[in-house]
Short mmCIF file of C-alpha atoms in Angstrom, two decimals:
data_model
loop_
_atom_site.label_atom_id
_atom_site.label_comp_id
_atom_site.label_asym_id
_atom_site.label_seq_id
_atom_site.Cartn_x
_atom_site.Cartn_y
_atom_site.Cartn_z
CA MET K 1 95.53 130.87 85.86
CA GLY K 2 97.63 127.64 86.60
CA ASP K 3 95.80 124.03 87.13
CA ILE K 4 91.95 123.49 87.04
CA TYR K 5 90.29 120.35 87.88
CA GLY K 6 86.82 118.93 87.48
CA ARG K 7 84.54 117.94 84.14
CA ASN K 8 82.88 121.03 83.50
CA PRO K 9 85.48 123.58 84.35
CA VAL K 10 87.86 121.62 81.77
CA LYS K 11 85.38 121.60 79.30
CA GLU K 12 84.61 125.08 79.49
CA ALA K 13 88.40 126.03 79.50
CA LEU K 14 88.44 124.33 76.20
CA LEU K 15 85.39 125.85 75.08
CA SER K 16 86.57 129.42 75.76
CA GLY K 17 89.74 129.34 74.14
CA ALA K 18 91.88 129.56 77.03
CA SER K 19 95.65 128.42 76.66
CA VAL K 20 95.52 125.41 77.92
CA ASN K 21 98.89 123.74 78.29
CA HIS K 22 97.75 119.90 78.79
CA VAL K 23 94.69 118.24 79.73
CA TYR K 24 95.00 114.92 81.82
CA VAL K 25 92.31 112.29 82.85
CA VAL K 26 92.51 109.07 84.96
CA LYS K 27 92.91 106.15 83.14
CA GLY K 28 89.55 104.17 82.40
CA ALA K 29 87.67 107.07 83.34
CA HIS K 30 84.26 107.19 81.51
CA HIS K 31 81.78 109.81 81.06
CA LYS K 32 79.88 111.88 78.42
CA VAL K 33 81.49 114.87 79.29
CA ILE K 34 85.15 113.45 79.60
CA ASP K 35 84.44 112.18 75.94
CA GLU K 36 83.56 115.86 74.74
CA ILE K 37 86.83 116.92 76.65
CA TYR K 38 89.14 114.32 74.59
CA HIS K 39 87.25 115.58 71.24
CA LEU K 40 87.77 119.25 72.39
CA ALA K 41 91.33 118.64 73.30
CA ARG K 42 91.98 116.97 69.92
CA ASP K 43 90.55 119.64 67.74
CA ARG K 44 92.39 122.14 69.32
CA LYS K 45 95.54 120.12 69.10
CA VAL K 46 95.94 120.46 73.19
CA PRO K 47 97.93 117.48 74.49
CA ILE K 48 96.01 115.12 76.48
CA SER K 49 97.22 111.93 78.86
CA GLN K 50 96.00 109.18 80.97
CA VAL K 51 97.33 109.20 84.34
CA GLU K 52 96.60 107.34 87.38
CA ARG K 53 94.14 108.59 89.95
CA LYS K 54 96.46 108.74 92.66
CA LYS K 55 98.56 111.56 90.47
CA ILE K 56 95.41 113.86 90.37
CA ASP K 57 94.37 112.90 94.06
CA GLY K 58 98.06 114.08 95.01
CA LEU K 59 97.68 117.32 93.09
CA PHE K 60 94.18 118.00 94.87
CA PRO K 61 93.89 116.32 97.92
CA GLY K 62 90.52 116.16 99.27
CA ALA K 63 88.71 117.71 96.19
CA ASN K 64 86.40 116.50 93.84
CA HIS K 65 88.21 116.58 90.88
CA GLN K 66 86.16 113.81 88.75
CA GLY K 67 89.27 112.40 87.22
CA VAL K 68 90.22 115.28 85.06
CA TYR K 69 92.50 118.46 85.11
CA ALA K 70 94.07 120.63 82.90
CA SER K 71 96.99 123.19 83.00
CA VAL K 72 96.51 126.31 81.74
CA ALA K 73 98.83 129.13 80.63
CA GLU K 74 99.26 131.82 83.07
CA GLN K 75 99.53 133.92 80.11
CA ASP K 76 97.96 133.71 76.72
CA TYR K 77 100.25 132.75 73.92
CA VAL K 78 100.64 134.71 70.66
CA GLU K 79 101.06 133.70 67.06
CA VAL K 80 104.56 133.45 65.30
CA GLU K 81 103.32 136.26 62.97
CA ASP K 82 102.99 138.41 65.94
CA ILE K 83 106.49 138.19 66.76
CA ILE K 84 107.84 139.08 63.43
CA THR K 85 105.26 141.96 63.36
CA SER K 86 106.31 143.54 66.47
CA ALA K 87 110.05 143.71 65.22
CA LYS K 88 109.05 145.57 62.46
CA VAL K 89 106.92 148.22 64.34
CA ARG K 90 110.11 148.45 66.04
CA GLY K 91 112.24 148.80 63.12
CA GLU K 92 114.66 146.34 64.22
CA ASP K 93 115.64 142.76 62.65
CA PRO K 94 113.75 140.12 64.35
CA LEU K 95 115.74 138.00 67.13
CA ILE K 96 113.48 135.21 68.19
CA LEU K 97 114.79 132.41 70.49
CA VAL K 98 113.44 129.12 69.67
CA LEU K 99 113.16 126.30 72.18
CA ASP K 100 113.22 122.89 71.42
CA GLU K 101 111.42 120.57 74.15
CA ILE K 102 112.57 122.28 76.97
CA GLU K 103 111.27 120.43 79.91
CA ASP K 104 112.42 122.31 83.34
CA PRO K 105 110.24 125.04 84.09
CA HIS K 106 112.90 126.74 86.15
CA ASN K 107 114.89 126.58 83.06
CA LEU K 108 112.29 128.16 81.10
CA GLY K 109 111.47 130.72 83.36
CA ALA K 110 115.37 131.69 83.60
CA MET K 111 115.70 131.86 79.62
CA LEU K 112 112.41 134.45 79.49
CA ARG K 113 114.49 136.45 82.09
CA SER K 114 117.36 136.10 79.56
CA ALA K 115 115.05 137.14 76.65
CA ASP K 116 113.83 140.09 78.03
CA ALA K 117 117.56 141.53 79.14
CA PHE K 118 118.89 140.87 75.92
CA GLY K 119 116.25 142.01 73.44
CA VAL K 120 114.68 139.02 72.11
CA HIS K 121 111.23 140.01 70.16
CA GLY K 122 109.51 136.66 71.41
CA VAL K 123 109.95 132.81 72.16
CA ILE K 124 108.92 129.91 70.53
CA ILE K 125 108.19 126.69 72.51
CA SER K 126 107.07 123.18 71.63
CA LYS K 127 103.43 121.93 72.32
CA ARG K 128 104.73 118.32 73.20
CA HIS K 129 107.37 117.29 75.64
CA ALA K 130 107.75 120.85 76.99
CA VAL K 131 106.78 122.71 79.94
CA GLY K 132 104.31 125.58 78.87
CA LEU K 133 103.92 128.68 80.68
CA THR K 134 102.90 127.36 84.07
CA LEU K 135 102.88 129.18 87.40
CA ALA K 136 106.25 127.45 88.35
CA VAL K 137 107.33 129.10 84.98
CA ALA K 138 106.14 132.43 85.99
CA LYS K 139 107.93 132.48 89.13
CA ALA K 140 111.33 131.54 88.03
CA ALA K 141 110.78 134.31 85.25
CA ALA K 142 110.40 136.94 88.04
CA GLY K 143 107.96 139.09 85.83
CA ALA K 144 109.91 138.78 82.66
CA MET K 145 107.28 136.73 81.25
CA GLN K 146 104.75 139.96 80.96
CA TYR K 147 107.34 141.22 78.58
CA ILE K 148 108.26 138.32 76.24
CA PRO K 149 105.37 137.45 73.90
CA VAL K 150 105.52 133.50 73.71
CA ALA K 151 104.19 131.42 70.75
CA ARG K 152 103.47 127.68 71.16
CA VAL K 153 103.84 125.57 68.16
CA ALA K 154 103.18 121.86 67.34
CA ASN K 155 106.28 121.50 64.86
CA ILE K 156 109.26 123.68 65.68
CA ALA K 157 111.17 122.12 62.65
CA GLN K 158 108.23 123.29 60.09
CA THR K 159 108.13 126.60 62.02
CA LEU K 160 111.66 127.09 61.18
CA GLU K 161 111.26 126.34 57.76
CA ALA K 162 108.60 129.15 57.86
CA LEU K 163 110.62 131.51 59.23
CA LYS K 164 113.35 130.91 56.89
CA LYS K 165 111.12 132.20 54.22
CA GLU K 166 110.60 135.16 55.91
CA GLY K 167 114.21 135.85 55.74
CA VAL K 168 115.15 134.51 59.27
CA TRP K 169 118.47 132.70 59.47
CA ILE K 170 118.34 130.28 61.72
CA CYS K 171 121.16 129.55 64.19
CA GLY K 172 121.38 126.31 66.28
CA THR K 173 123.68 125.64 69.56
CA ALA K 174 125.50 122.35 69.83
CA VAL K 175 128.94 120.96 70.78
CA GLY K 176 131.30 121.16 67.80
CA GLY K 177 129.83 124.60 65.86
CA GLU K 178 131.45 127.55 64.81
CA ALA K 179 133.33 129.37 67.87
CA LEU K 180 130.14 131.69 69.30
CA ASN K 181 132.49 134.61 69.20
CA SER K 182 133.37 134.41 65.69
CA ALA K 183 129.82 133.66 64.32
CA ARG K 184 127.63 136.65 62.82
CA LEU K 185 124.74 136.93 65.00
CA SER K 186 123.30 140.34 63.66
CA GLY K 187 120.56 140.47 61.17
CA PRO K 188 117.26 138.84 61.26
CA LEU K 189 117.98 135.68 63.53
CA ALA K 190 116.45 132.62 65.15
CA MET K 191 118.54 130.92 68.27
CA VAL K 192 117.86 127.47 68.45
CA ILE K 193 118.22 125.99 71.94
CA GLY K 194 117.74 122.14 72.47
CA ASN K 195 116.46 120.15 75.15
CA GLU K 196 118.38 120.09 78.50
CA GLY K 197 119.73 116.50 77.85
CA ARG K 198 119.45 115.60 74.28
CA GLY K 199 119.96 118.99 72.35
CA MET K 200 118.52 119.57 69.23
CA ARG K 201 116.46 117.17 67.49
CA PRO K 202 117.67 115.86 64.31
CA LEU K 203 114.86 117.52 62.35
CA VAL K 204 115.53 120.35 63.74
CA ALA K 205 119.18 120.69 63.88
CA LYS K 206 118.48 119.96 59.76
CA GLN K 207 116.83 123.33 59.50
CA CYS K 208 119.64 125.16 61.08
CA ASP K 209 121.65 127.44 58.55
CA PHE K 210 124.53 127.28 60.72
CA VAL K 211 125.43 125.88 64.67
CA VAL K 212 127.47 127.83 67.34
CA SER K 213 129.21 126.48 70.18
CA ILE K 214 130.34 127.98 73.43
CA PRO K 215 134.18 128.03 73.64
CA MET K 216 134.91 125.83 76.81
CA ARG K 217 137.95 125.86 78.76
CA GLY K 218 137.23 123.88 81.75
CA HIS K 219 137.01 120.37 82.07
CA ILE K 220 133.28 120.17 81.68
CA ASN K 221 132.02 120.48 77.90
CA SER K 222 128.39 121.55 78.33
CA LEU K 223 126.43 123.97 80.46
CA ASN K 224 123.03 124.36 81.76
CA ALA K 225 120.58 124.85 78.96
CA SER K 226 119.30 128.21 80.63
CA VAL K 227 123.09 129.21 81.21
CA ALA K 228 123.95 128.56 77.66
CA CYS K 229 120.98 130.60 76.59
CA GLY K 230 122.08 133.42 78.48
CA ILE K 231 125.49 133.43 77.26
CA VAL K 232 124.31 132.95 73.60
CA LEU K 233 121.96 135.76 73.89
CA ALA K 234 124.23 138.20 75.69
CA ALA K 235 126.63 137.41 72.52
CA CYS K 236 123.78 138.36 69.76
CA ALA K 237 122.98 141.35 71.92
CA ALA K 238 126.65 142.64 71.83
CA GLN K 239 126.73 141.96 68.36
CA ARG K 240 123.87 143.68 66.99
CA ALA K 241 124.29 146.70 69.29
CA GLN K 242 127.76 147.01 66.90
CA ALA K 243 125.72 146.69 63.84
#
């Protein structure tokens, strides 16, 4: 669906249950409907931010945006339980990709393509400080978004804890971890990829049962997050095919 603007359209999007990624309101804007938008966004746990008017003016030049717009997902999100169920229906151990505050839409799109290519049952992303299923992500995913269920959660660490209770092992990715080619990547597994610059947050890393790293032979000790994701998922797929 992409971006929508105007007080009533944004309010209706929140009321309808549409998958709203984020709501933006001009600083200092006051109106009864805007107050309702704040309440609805908070009730639905949709992030809402105040921005300068020139930002919205720049996004919708000449439009009567009324000081508010919302980013709405190009595809509906699923529940984490739906991902687990889809794996069970296929008679397979779940392979879940968990993304901890990935902010770049091109990275997320590329990761969705890798997830589809290597048999991932679903992807979990953060609600805050992370990109949602925007139009830019859909374009970068080149169609893969239609095939990979995506759940959007408020707390990644708590979600990982819940996955453990479902019998899923949690594998993190970070420099200094166990060599990827020697780690056990079969069985029920959630693979965690951290933020492009900061990596996994401490509370997320704490939930990991083990951590893997990609052996590097060059002069640079890190890779782009989406490239690293593709390498790690390829290793998972290869090992699971032999299990």
